[in-house]
Amino acid sequence: MKKTGQGLSIDALFNDYASDITTFDSNGVLNKGVEELDIDIVIPNPEQPRKNFDEEQLNNLANSIKNVGLIQPITVVKKGSKYIIIAGERRYRASIIAGMKKIPVIVKDYTERECKEIALIENLQRSDLNPIEEAVAFSNLINEYNLSQEELANTLSKSRSAIANSLRILTLPPEVKQLVIDGKLSAGHAKALVSLNDVGAQIKYANAAANKQLSVRTLEMMVKAYNNNEETPKKPIKLTSELKEFVNNMQRIFATKVKIIGNEEKGRIYLDYYTKDDLQRIYELIDSLKK
């Protein structure tokens, strides 16, 4: 039995709100413990881990609610004159779309922490969270209640490594995290990208994986090859005196940093520019050489 910070069984807490109670009995009468509230006084939980809801799924559920009503009530807690949703926000959103004026609820008396745990557990149980939402929820619980990863893992019946791996993907740059949120990259892709130390490489490889629909295994191999290449020290190539003079002349002409990689046989020349004006100046210099 896993314990929450309040000493309650997380299993009991989950079972308490996740009962299979339906809204009405066979005679169309509200089941015991269910009441109907004006939908206007029911509000979403600001601590709800799930931020993205599929519009098509919501519309399908709304059509079902129009035809047969809301079969399973949502779970709420009273706060002031309002009732905050603890479990069932998808059903609540669909009910609004369906034009319902009242919504069936079960009112519970939970602490703030229990509300957060239930909201997280409900989404985890139903696989409703994308990997970023899940990681953010883990991070919030850890930070707000000063939990260790081990304590959170025990509370949620997960392994510590699963919590740790989830939290690591929050270190990815925003562009990469958005691809995960949009469903273009999986949690496996995100975990592979975390091992890249270079942000530019993370973004480049993430876009490649998303655009080409690369498997996690393929991306892992690409990341491994990149890391191995980075770890292999490259022997610097010494420039001849003639090439060094050539570089110095180019730097004076273009008034910017010039770098040569290679030798007199073959290689590459790099010109740095730092502003749009720099680029325009370099362009004009090169254009004047054509005249």
PDB file of C-alpha atoms in Angstrom:
ATOM      1  CA  MET A   1       0.000   0.000   0.000  1.00  0.00           C
ATOM      2  CA  LYS A   2       1.497   3.319  -1.099  1.00  0.00           C
ATOM      3  CA  LYS A   3       1.091   6.285   1.201  1.00  0.00           C
ATOM      4  CA  THR A   4       0.512   9.914   0.319  1.00  0.00           C
ATOM      5  CA  GLY A   5       1.916  12.798   2.341  1.00  0.00           C
ATOM      6  CA  GLN A   6      -1.265  12.732   4.416  1.00  0.00           C
ATOM      7  CA  GLY A   7      -0.728   9.078   5.341  1.00  0.00           C
ATOM      8  CA  LEU A   8      -3.581   7.864   3.115  1.00  0.00           C
ATOM      9  CA  SER A   9      -3.347   4.910   0.775  1.00  0.00           C
ATOM     10  CA  ILE A  10      -2.948   6.140  -2.788  1.00  0.00           C
ATOM     11  CA  ASP A  11      -4.781   3.008  -3.919  1.00  0.00           C
ATOM     12  CA  ALA A  12      -7.714   3.816  -1.625  1.00  0.00           C
ATOM     13  CA  LEU A  13      -7.674   7.432  -2.756  1.00  0.00           C
ATOM     14  CA  PHE A  14      -7.758   6.388  -6.402  1.00  0.00           C
ATOM     15  CA  ASN A  15     -10.521   3.843  -5.833  1.00  0.00           C
ATOM     16  CA  ASP A  16     -12.520   6.418  -3.879  1.00  0.00           C
ATOM     17  CA  TYR A  17     -12.890   8.814  -6.780  1.00  0.00           C
ATOM     18  CA  ALA A  18     -12.636   6.272  -9.614  1.00  0.00           C
ATOM     19  CA  SER A  19     -15.763   4.329  -8.695  1.00  0.00           C
ATOM     20  CA  ASP A  20     -17.910   2.949 -11.493  1.00  0.00           C
ATOM     21  CA  ILE A  21     -20.987   4.770 -10.237  1.00  0.00           C
ATOM     22  CA  THR A  22     -23.284   5.925 -13.025  1.00  0.00           C
ATOM     23  CA  THR A  23     -25.418   9.048 -13.096  1.00  0.00           C
ATOM     24  CA  PHE A  24     -28.878   7.436 -13.152  1.00  0.00           C
ATOM     25  CA  ASP A  25     -30.346   4.126 -12.050  1.00  0.00           C
ATOM     26  CA  SER A  26     -32.554   1.952 -14.267  1.00  0.00           C
ATOM     27  CA  ASN A  27     -35.551   4.157 -13.460  1.00  0.00           C
ATOM     28  CA  GLY A  28     -33.802   7.349 -14.530  1.00  0.00           C
ATOM     29  CA  VAL A  29     -33.334   8.562 -10.954  1.00  0.00           C
ATOM     30  CA  LEU A  30     -30.026  10.041  -9.802  1.00  0.00           C
ATOM     31  CA  ASN A  31     -27.916   7.419  -8.059  1.00  0.00           C
ATOM     32  CA  LYS A  32     -26.975   7.935  -4.415  1.00  0.00           C
ATOM     33  CA  GLY A  33     -24.112  10.398  -4.030  1.00  0.00           C
ATOM     34  CA  VAL A  34     -24.757  12.039  -7.412  1.00  0.00           C
ATOM     35  CA  GLU A  35     -26.203  15.533  -7.690  1.00  0.00           C
ATOM     36  CA  GLU A  36     -26.733  17.908 -10.575  1.00  0.00           C
ATOM     37  CA  LEU A  37     -25.156  21.367 -10.538  1.00  0.00           C
ATOM     38  CA  ASP A  38     -25.528  24.359 -12.820  1.00  0.00           C
ATOM     39  CA  ILE A  39     -22.657  23.956 -15.254  1.00  0.00           C
ATOM     40  CA  ASP A  40     -21.814  27.670 -14.815  1.00  0.00           C
ATOM     41  CA  ILE A  41     -20.631  27.131 -11.231  1.00  0.00           C
ATOM     42  CA  VAL A  42     -18.363  24.222 -12.186  1.00  0.00           C
ATOM     43  CA  ILE A  43     -14.859  25.275 -13.244  1.00  0.00           C
ATOM     44  CA  PRO A  44     -11.765  23.447 -14.537  1.00  0.00           C
ATOM     45  CA  ASN A  45      -8.920  22.681 -12.170  1.00  0.00           C
ATOM     46  CA  PRO A  46      -6.071  25.163 -12.783  1.00  0.00           C
ATOM     47  CA  GLU A  47      -3.707  22.413 -11.605  1.00  0.00           C
ATOM     48  CA  GLN A  48      -4.983  19.947 -14.219  1.00  0.00           C
ATOM     49  CA  PRO A  49      -1.864  18.371 -15.761  1.00  0.00           C
ATOM     50  CA  ARG A  50      -3.551  17.849 -19.115  1.00  0.00           C
ATOM     51  CA  LYS A  51      -3.532  20.987 -21.254  1.00  0.00           C
ATOM     52  CA  ASN A  52      -4.347  19.537 -24.693  1.00  0.00           C
ATOM     53  CA  PHE A  53      -7.729  18.060 -25.586  1.00  0.00           C
ATOM     54  CA  ASP A  54      -8.478  16.493 -28.969  1.00  0.00           C
ATOM     55  CA  GLU A  55     -11.272  18.501 -30.621  1.00  0.00           C
ATOM     56  CA  GLU A  56     -12.601  15.598 -32.672  1.00  0.00           C
ATOM     57  CA  GLN A  57     -12.846  13.377 -29.592  1.00  0.00           C
ATOM     58  CA  LEU A  58     -14.608  16.159 -27.665  1.00  0.00           C
ATOM     59  CA  ASN A  59     -17.148  16.628 -30.458  1.00  0.00           C
ATOM     60  CA  ASN A  60     -17.792  12.889 -30.655  1.00  0.00           C
ATOM     61  CA  LEU A  61     -18.365  12.755 -26.904  1.00  0.00           C
ATOM     62  CA  ALA A  62     -20.604  15.828 -27.090  1.00  0.00           C
ATOM     63  CA  ASN A  63     -22.783  14.087 -29.686  1.00  0.00           C
ATOM     64  CA  SER A  64     -23.037  11.060 -27.414  1.00  0.00           C
ATOM     65  CA  ILE A  65     -24.030  13.271 -24.455  1.00  0.00           C
ATOM     66  CA  LYS A  66     -26.741  14.914 -26.569  1.00  0.00           C
ATOM     67  CA  ASN A  67     -28.192  11.487 -27.346  1.00  0.00           C
ATOM     68  CA  VAL A  68     -27.915   9.616 -24.031  1.00  0.00           C
ATOM     69  CA  GLY A  69     -26.729  12.168 -21.458  1.00  0.00           C
ATOM     70  CA  LEU A  70     -23.601  12.027 -19.335  1.00  0.00           C
ATOM     71  CA  ILE A  71     -23.411   8.411 -18.177  1.00  0.00           C
ATOM     72  CA  GLN A  72     -20.644   8.915 -15.597  1.00  0.00           C
ATOM     73  CA  PRO A  73     -20.628  11.974 -13.303  1.00  0.00           C
ATOM     74  CA  ILE A  74     -17.546  14.099 -12.853  1.00  0.00           C
ATOM     75  CA  THR A  75     -15.771  14.488  -9.508  1.00  0.00           C
ATOM     76  CA  VAL A  76     -15.523  17.949  -7.927  1.00  0.00           C
ATOM     77  CA  VAL A  77     -14.560  19.708  -4.691  1.00  0.00           C
ATOM     78  CA  LYS A  78     -16.325  22.817  -3.394  1.00  0.00           C
ATOM     79  CA  LYS A  79     -14.300  25.997  -3.174  1.00  0.00           C
ATOM     80  CA  GLY A  80     -16.211  29.090  -2.178  1.00  0.00           C
ATOM     81  CA  SER A  81     -19.226  29.432  -4.450  1.00  0.00           C
ATOM     82  CA  LYS A  82     -17.663  27.283  -7.164  1.00  0.00           C
ATOM     83  CA  TYR A  83     -16.931  23.599  -7.683  1.00  0.00           C
ATOM     84  CA  ILE A  84     -13.512  22.660  -9.035  1.00  0.00           C
ATOM     85  CA  ILE A  85     -13.182  19.619 -11.288  1.00  0.00           C
ATOM     86  CA  ILE A  86     -10.897  16.927  -9.914  1.00  0.00           C
ATOM     87  CA  ALA A  87     -11.667  14.205 -12.447  1.00  0.00           C
ATOM     88  CA  GLY A  88     -13.654  14.428 -15.669  1.00  0.00           C
ATOM     89  CA  GLU A  89     -12.640  17.671 -17.388  1.00  0.00           C
ATOM     90  CA  ARG A  90     -12.998  16.052 -20.816  1.00  0.00           C
ATOM     91  CA  ARG A  91     -16.606  15.134 -19.998  1.00  0.00           C
ATOM     92  CA  TYR A  92     -17.173  18.675 -18.693  1.00  0.00           C
ATOM     93  CA  ARG A  93     -15.824  20.263 -21.892  1.00  0.00           C
ATOM     94  CA  ALA A  94     -17.923  17.952 -24.045  1.00  0.00           C
ATOM     95  CA  SER A  95     -21.010  18.780 -21.943  1.00  0.00           C
ATOM     96  CA  ILE A  96     -20.502  22.485 -22.663  1.00  0.00           C
ATOM     97  CA  ILE A  97     -20.242  21.737 -26.385  1.00  0.00           C
ATOM     98  CA  ALA A  98     -23.423  19.660 -26.089  1.00  0.00           C
ATOM     99  CA  GLY A  99     -25.177  22.713 -24.621  1.00  0.00           C
ATOM    100  CA  MET A 100     -25.942  21.177 -21.207  1.00  0.00           C
ATOM    101  CA  LYS A 101     -27.146  23.597 -18.540  1.00  0.00           C
ATOM    102  CA  LYS A 102     -26.612  21.183 -15.641  1.00  0.00           C
ATOM    103  CA  ILE A 103     -23.972  18.507 -15.098  1.00  0.00           C
ATOM    104  CA  PRO A 104     -24.017  15.455 -12.786  1.00  0.00           C
ATOM    105  CA  VAL A 105     -21.269  15.509 -10.147  1.00  0.00           C
ATOM    106  CA  ILE A 106     -19.974  13.707  -7.111  1.00  0.00           C
ATOM    107  CA  VAL A 107     -18.753  16.201  -4.512  1.00  0.00           C
ATOM    108  CA  LYS A 108     -15.702  15.122  -2.524  1.00  0.00           C
ATOM    109  CA  ASP A 109     -13.746  16.633   0.345  1.00  0.00           C
ATOM    110  CA  TYR A 110     -10.096  16.348  -0.675  1.00  0.00           C
ATOM    111  CA  THR A 111      -7.010  18.293   0.370  1.00  0.00           C
ATOM    112  CA  GLU A 112      -5.182  20.383  -2.227  1.00  0.00           C
ATOM    113  CA  ARG A 113      -2.442  17.779  -2.527  1.00  0.00           C
ATOM    114  CA  GLU A 114      -4.920  14.921  -2.904  1.00  0.00           C
ATOM    115  CA  CYS A 115      -6.633  16.872  -5.694  1.00  0.00           C
ATOM    116  CA  LYS A 116      -3.359  17.199  -7.562  1.00  0.00           C
ATOM    117  CA  GLU A 117      -2.490  13.550  -7.071  1.00  0.00           C
ATOM    118  CA  ILE A 118      -5.898  12.395  -8.274  1.00  0.00           C
ATOM    119  CA  ALA A 119      -5.814  14.662 -11.342  1.00  0.00           C
ATOM    120  CA  LEU A 120      -2.388  13.264 -12.222  1.00  0.00           C
ATOM    121  CA  ILE A 121      -3.257   9.635 -11.514  1.00  0.00           C
ATOM    122  CA  GLU A 122      -6.470   9.808 -13.546  1.00  0.00           C
ATOM    123  CA  ASN A 123      -4.590  11.015 -16.603  1.00  0.00           C
ATOM    124  CA  LEU A 124      -1.771   8.503 -16.124  1.00  0.00           C
ATOM    125  CA  GLN A 125      -4.236   5.641 -15.791  1.00  0.00           C
ATOM    126  CA  ARG A 126      -5.940   6.634 -19.020  1.00  0.00           C
ATOM    127  CA  SER A 127      -2.729   7.629 -20.872  1.00  0.00           C
ATOM    128  CA  ASP A 128      -4.258  11.067 -21.474  1.00  0.00           C
ATOM    129  CA  LEU A 129      -1.099  13.092 -20.880  1.00  0.00           C
ATOM    130  CA  ASN A 130       1.546  13.784 -23.472  1.00  0.00           C
ATOM    131  CA  PRO A 131       5.133  13.225 -22.194  1.00  0.00           C
ATOM    132  CA  ILE A 132       5.711  16.929 -21.502  1.00  0.00           C
ATOM    133  CA  GLU A 133       2.500  17.336 -19.493  1.00  0.00           C
ATOM    134  CA  GLU A 134       3.398  14.237 -17.517  1.00  0.00           C
ATOM    135  CA  ALA A 135       6.913  15.514 -16.761  1.00  0.00           C
ATOM    136  CA  VAL A 136       5.603  18.946 -15.727  1.00  0.00           C
ATOM    137  CA  ALA A 137       3.089  17.301 -13.370  1.00  0.00           C
ATOM    138  CA  PHE A 138       5.855  15.210 -11.782  1.00  0.00           C
ATOM    139  CA  SER A 139       8.050  18.290 -11.392  1.00  0.00           C
ATOM    140  CA  ASN A 140       5.236  20.327  -9.795  1.00  0.00           C
ATOM    141  CA  LEU A 141       4.496  17.646  -7.189  1.00  0.00           C
ATOM    142  CA  ILE A 142       8.182  17.268  -6.357  1.00  0.00           C
ATOM    143  CA  ASN A 143       8.770  21.004  -5.990  1.00  0.00           C
ATOM    144  CA  GLU A 144       5.551  21.938  -4.193  1.00  0.00           C
ATOM    145  CA  TYR A 145       5.711  19.155  -1.625  1.00  0.00           C
ATOM    146  CA  ASN A 146       9.487  18.781  -1.358  1.00  0.00           C
ATOM    147  CA  LEU A 147       9.373  15.158  -2.472  1.00  0.00           C
ATOM    148  CA  SER A 148      12.301  13.073  -3.645  1.00  0.00           C
ATOM    149  CA  GLN A 149      12.000  11.199  -6.915  1.00  0.00           C
ATOM    150  CA  GLU A 150      11.863   8.005  -4.896  1.00  0.00           C
ATOM    151  CA  GLU A 151       8.952   9.281  -2.784  1.00  0.00           C
ATOM    152  CA  LEU A 152       7.007  10.383  -5.840  1.00  0.00           C
ATOM    153  CA  ALA A 153       7.682   7.055  -7.551  1.00  0.00           C
ATOM    154  CA  ASN A 154       6.336   5.192  -4.524  1.00  0.00           C
ATOM    155  CA  THR A 155       3.256   7.419  -4.356  1.00  0.00           C
ATOM    156  CA  LEU A 156       2.403   6.854  -8.022  1.00  0.00           C
ATOM    157  CA  SER A 157       3.458   3.194  -8.125  1.00  0.00           C
ATOM    158  CA  LYS A 158       6.147   3.931 -10.697  1.00  0.00           C
ATOM    159  CA  SER A 159       9.849   3.172 -10.820  1.00  0.00           C
ATOM    160  CA  ARG A 160      12.282   5.919  -9.800  1.00  0.00           C
ATOM    161  CA  SER A 161      14.033   5.608 -13.178  1.00  0.00           C
ATOM    162  CA  ALA A 162      10.710   6.262 -14.960  1.00  0.00           C
ATOM    163  CA  ILE A 163      10.292   9.488 -12.968  1.00  0.00           C
ATOM    164  CA  ALA A 164      13.914  10.516 -13.589  1.00  0.00           C
ATOM    165  CA  ASN A 165      13.729   9.845 -17.333  1.00  0.00           C
ATOM    166  CA  SER A 166      10.491  11.779 -17.577  1.00  0.00           C
ATOM    167  CA  LEU A 167      11.930  14.805 -15.769  1.00  0.00           C
ATOM    168  CA  ARG A 168      15.011  14.842 -18.018  1.00  0.00           C
ATOM    169  CA  ILE A 169      12.990  15.705 -21.111  1.00  0.00           C
ATOM    170  CA  LEU A 170      12.079  19.054 -19.523  1.00  0.00           C
ATOM    171  CA  THR A 171      15.688  20.113 -20.213  1.00  0.00           C
ATOM    172  CA  LEU A 172      15.059  19.971 -23.977  1.00  0.00           C
ATOM    173  CA  PRO A 173      14.738  23.292 -25.860  1.00  0.00           C
ATOM    174  CA  PRO A 174      11.203  24.687 -26.402  1.00  0.00           C
ATOM    175  CA  GLU A 175      11.201  23.813 -30.118  1.00  0.00           C
ATOM    176  CA  VAL A 176      11.799  20.146 -29.346  1.00  0.00           C
ATOM    177  CA  LYS A 177       9.270  20.033 -26.501  1.00  0.00           C
ATOM    178  CA  GLN A 178       6.634  21.483 -28.831  1.00  0.00           C
ATOM    179  CA  LEU A 179       7.191  18.623 -31.282  1.00  0.00           C
ATOM    180  CA  VAL A 180       6.530  16.208 -28.411  1.00  0.00           C
ATOM    181  CA  ILE A 181       3.398  18.101 -27.351  1.00  0.00           C
ATOM    182  CA  ASP A 182       2.148  18.044 -30.951  1.00  0.00           C
ATOM    183  CA  GLY A 183       2.632  14.280 -31.075  1.00  0.00           C
ATOM    184  CA  LYS A 184       5.314  14.451 -33.774  1.00  0.00           C
ATOM    185  CA  LEU A 185       7.875  12.934 -31.407  1.00  0.00           C
ATOM    186  CA  SER A 186       7.334  10.256 -28.770  1.00  0.00           C
ATOM    187  CA  ALA A 187       8.707  10.051 -25.239  1.00  0.00           C
ATOM    188  CA  GLY A 188      11.307   7.612 -26.617  1.00  0.00           C
ATOM    189  CA  HIS A 189      12.480  10.173 -29.175  1.00  0.00           C
ATOM    190  CA  ALA A 190      12.672  12.838 -26.465  1.00  0.00           C
ATOM    191  CA  LYS A 191      14.738  10.612 -24.164  1.00  0.00           C
ATOM    192  CA  ALA A 192      17.177   9.878 -26.985  1.00  0.00           C
ATOM    193  CA  LEU A 193      17.614  13.600 -27.713  1.00  0.00           C
ATOM    194  CA  VAL A 194      18.328  14.426 -24.060  1.00  0.00           C
ATOM    195  CA  SER A 195      21.706  12.681 -24.325  1.00  0.00           C
ATOM    196  CA  LEU A 196      22.858  15.246 -26.903  1.00  0.00           C
ATOM    197  CA  ASN A 197      24.756  18.011 -25.130  1.00  0.00           C
ATOM    198  CA  ASP A 198      24.464  20.472 -28.002  1.00  0.00           C
ATOM    199  CA  VAL A 199      21.157  22.379 -28.208  1.00  0.00           C
ATOM    200  CA  GLY A 200      21.601  22.991 -31.924  1.00  0.00           C
ATOM    201  CA  ALA A 201      22.040  19.270 -32.523  1.00  0.00           C
ATOM    202  CA  GLN A 202      18.976  18.499 -30.417  1.00  0.00           C
ATOM    203  CA  ILE A 203      16.820  20.785 -32.565  1.00  0.00           C
ATOM    204  CA  LYS A 204      18.327  19.533 -35.831  1.00  0.00           C
ATOM    205  CA  TYR A 205      17.889  15.863 -34.961  1.00  0.00           C
ATOM    206  CA  ALA A 206      14.401  16.450 -33.547  1.00  0.00           C
ATOM    207  CA  ASN A 207      13.221  18.097 -36.766  1.00  0.00           C
ATOM    208  CA  ALA A 208      14.787  15.325 -38.828  1.00  0.00           C
ATOM    209  CA  ALA A 209      13.084  12.649 -36.732  1.00  0.00           C
ATOM    210  CA  ALA A 210       9.716  14.407 -36.974  1.00  0.00           C
ATOM    211  CA  ASN A 211       9.885  15.234 -40.697  1.00  0.00           C
ATOM    212  CA  LYS A 212      11.179  11.830 -41.762  1.00  0.00           C
ATOM    213  CA  GLN A 213       9.170   9.909 -39.162  1.00  0.00           C
ATOM    214  CA  LEU A 214      12.288   8.165 -37.896  1.00  0.00           C
ATOM    215  CA  SER A 215      11.905   5.321 -35.412  1.00  0.00           C
ATOM    216  CA  VAL A 216      13.233   5.730 -31.889  1.00  0.00           C
ATOM    217  CA  ARG A 217      15.885   3.103 -32.625  1.00  0.00           C
ATOM    218  CA  THR A 218      17.104   4.983 -35.707  1.00  0.00           C
ATOM    219  CA  LEU A 219      17.306   8.241 -33.777  1.00  0.00           C
ATOM    220  CA  GLU A 220      19.189   6.517 -30.942  1.00  0.00           C
ATOM    221  CA  MET A 221      21.764   5.252 -33.447  1.00  0.00           C
ATOM    222  CA  MET A 222      22.144   8.741 -34.948  1.00  0.00           C
ATOM    223  CA  VAL A 223      22.616  10.266 -31.492  1.00  0.00           C
ATOM    224  CA  LYS A 224      25.166   7.610 -30.566  1.00  0.00           C
ATOM    225  CA  ALA A 225      27.141   8.233 -33.760  1.00  0.00           C
ATOM    226  CA  TYR A 226      27.090  11.985 -33.101  1.00  0.00           C
ATOM    227  CA  ASN A 227      28.288  11.577 -29.517  1.00  0.00           C
ATOM    228  CA  ASN A 228      31.032   9.132 -30.505  1.00  0.00           C
ATOM    229  CA  ASN A 229      32.222  11.537 -33.167  1.00  0.00           C
ATOM    230  CA  GLU A 230      32.252  14.423 -30.695  1.00  0.00           C
ATOM    231  CA  GLU A 231      34.238  12.403 -28.186  1.00  0.00           C
ATOM    232  CA  THR A 232      36.925  11.500 -30.729  1.00  0.00           C
ATOM    233  CA  PRO A 233      39.639  14.155 -30.585  1.00  0.00           C
ATOM    234  CA  LYS A 234      40.426  15.540 -34.029  1.00  0.00           C
ATOM    235  CA  LYS A 235      44.041  16.229 -34.857  1.00  0.00           C
ATOM    236  CA  PRO A 236      44.303  19.904 -35.806  1.00  0.00           C
ATOM    237  CA  ILE A 237      45.579  20.648 -39.304  1.00  0.00           C
ATOM    238  CA  LYS A 238      48.451  23.130 -39.352  1.00  0.00           C
ATOM    239  CA  LEU A 239      48.109  25.847 -41.963  1.00  0.00           C
ATOM    240  CA  THR A 240      51.045  26.722 -44.167  1.00  0.00           C
ATOM    241  CA  SER A 241      52.450  30.216 -43.946  1.00  0.00           C
ATOM    242  CA  GLU A 242      50.860  31.028 -47.321  1.00  0.00           C
ATOM    243  CA  LEU A 243      47.382  29.984 -46.109  1.00  0.00           C
ATOM    244  CA  LYS A 244      47.862  31.905 -42.872  1.00  0.00           C
ATOM    245  CA  GLU A 245      48.703  35.046 -44.850  1.00  0.00           C
ATOM    246  CA  PHE A 246      45.704  34.410 -47.098  1.00  0.00           C
ATOM    247  CA  VAL A 247      43.412  34.212 -44.042  1.00  0.00           C
ATOM    248  CA  ASN A 248      44.873  37.420 -42.606  1.00  0.00           C
ATOM    249  CA  ASN A 249      44.282  39.237 -45.898  1.00  0.00           C
ATOM    250  CA  MET A 250      40.697  38.063 -46.099  1.00  0.00           C
ATOM    251  CA  GLN A 251      40.056  39.176 -42.520  1.00  0.00           C
ATOM    252  CA  ARG A 252      41.353  42.655 -43.367  1.00  0.00           C
ATOM    253  CA  ILE A 253      39.277  42.878 -46.547  1.00  0.00           C
ATOM    254  CA  PHE A 254      36.031  41.584 -45.108  1.00  0.00           C
ATOM    255  CA  ALA A 255      36.595  43.012 -41.613  1.00  0.00           C
ATOM    256  CA  THR A 256      35.308  39.845 -39.969  1.00  0.00           C
ATOM    257  CA  LYS A 257      36.530  36.494 -38.673  1.00  0.00           C
ATOM    258  CA  VAL A 258      37.675  34.082 -41.398  1.00  0.00           C
ATOM    259  CA  LYS A 259      38.359  30.413 -40.789  1.00  0.00           C
ATOM    260  CA  ILE A 260      39.875  27.771 -43.059  1.00  0.00           C
ATOM    261  CA  ILE A 261      39.448  24.061 -42.477  1.00  0.00           C
ATOM    262  CA  GLY A 262      41.623  21.932 -44.728  1.00  0.00           C
ATOM    263  CA  ASN A 263      44.868  22.416 -46.643  1.00  0.00           C
ATOM    264  CA  GLU A 264      46.095  23.699 -49.995  1.00  0.00           C
ATOM    265  CA  GLU A 265      44.526  20.701 -51.736  1.00  0.00           C
ATOM    266  CA  LYS A 266      40.947  20.998 -50.428  1.00  0.00           C
ATOM    267  CA  GLY A 267      38.940  22.401 -47.549  1.00  0.00           C
ATOM    268  CA  ARG A 268      36.356  24.995 -46.554  1.00  0.00           C
ATOM    269  CA  ILE A 269      36.419  28.729 -45.910  1.00  0.00           C
ATOM    270  CA  TYR A 270      34.045  30.225 -43.314  1.00  0.00           C
ATOM    271  CA  LEU A 271      33.121  33.919 -43.116  1.00  0.00           C
ATOM    272  CA  ASP A 272      31.389  35.042 -39.931  1.00  0.00           C
ATOM    273  CA  TYR A 273      28.742  37.777 -39.850  1.00  0.00           C
ATOM    274  CA  TYR A 274      27.033  39.021 -36.707  1.00  0.00           C
ATOM    275  CA  THR A 275      24.389  41.415 -37.976  1.00  0.00           C
ATOM    276  CA  LYS A 276      22.319  42.029 -41.074  1.00  0.00           C
ATOM    277  CA  ASP A 277      24.582  44.993 -41.852  1.00  0.00           C
ATOM    278  CA  ASP A 278      27.628  42.699 -41.696  1.00  0.00           C
ATOM    279  CA  LEU A 279      26.053  40.380 -44.230  1.00  0.00           C
ATOM    280  CA  GLN A 280      25.118  43.270 -46.511  1.00  0.00           C
ATOM    281  CA  ARG A 281      28.678  44.647 -46.372  1.00  0.00           C
ATOM    282  CA  ILE A 282      30.185  41.258 -47.251  1.00  0.00           C
ATOM    283  CA  TYR A 283      27.698  40.890 -50.090  1.00  0.00           C
ATOM    284  CA  GLU A 284      28.607  44.308 -51.514  1.00  0.00           C
ATOM    285  CA  LEU A 285      32.335  43.510 -51.334  1.00  0.00           C
ATOM    286  CA  ILE A 286      31.878  40.254 -53.200  1.00  0.00           C
ATOM    287  CA  ASP A 287      29.521  41.899 -55.689  1.00  0.00           C
ATOM    288  CA  SER A 288      32.116  44.591 -56.430  1.00  0.00           C
ATOM    289  CA  LEU A 289      34.664  41.910 -57.348  1.00  0.00           C
ATOM    290  CA  LYS A 290      32.373  40.728 -60.149  1.00  0.00           C
ATOM    291  CA  LYS A 291      32.495  44.117 -61.875  1.00  0.00           C
TER     292      LYS A 291
END
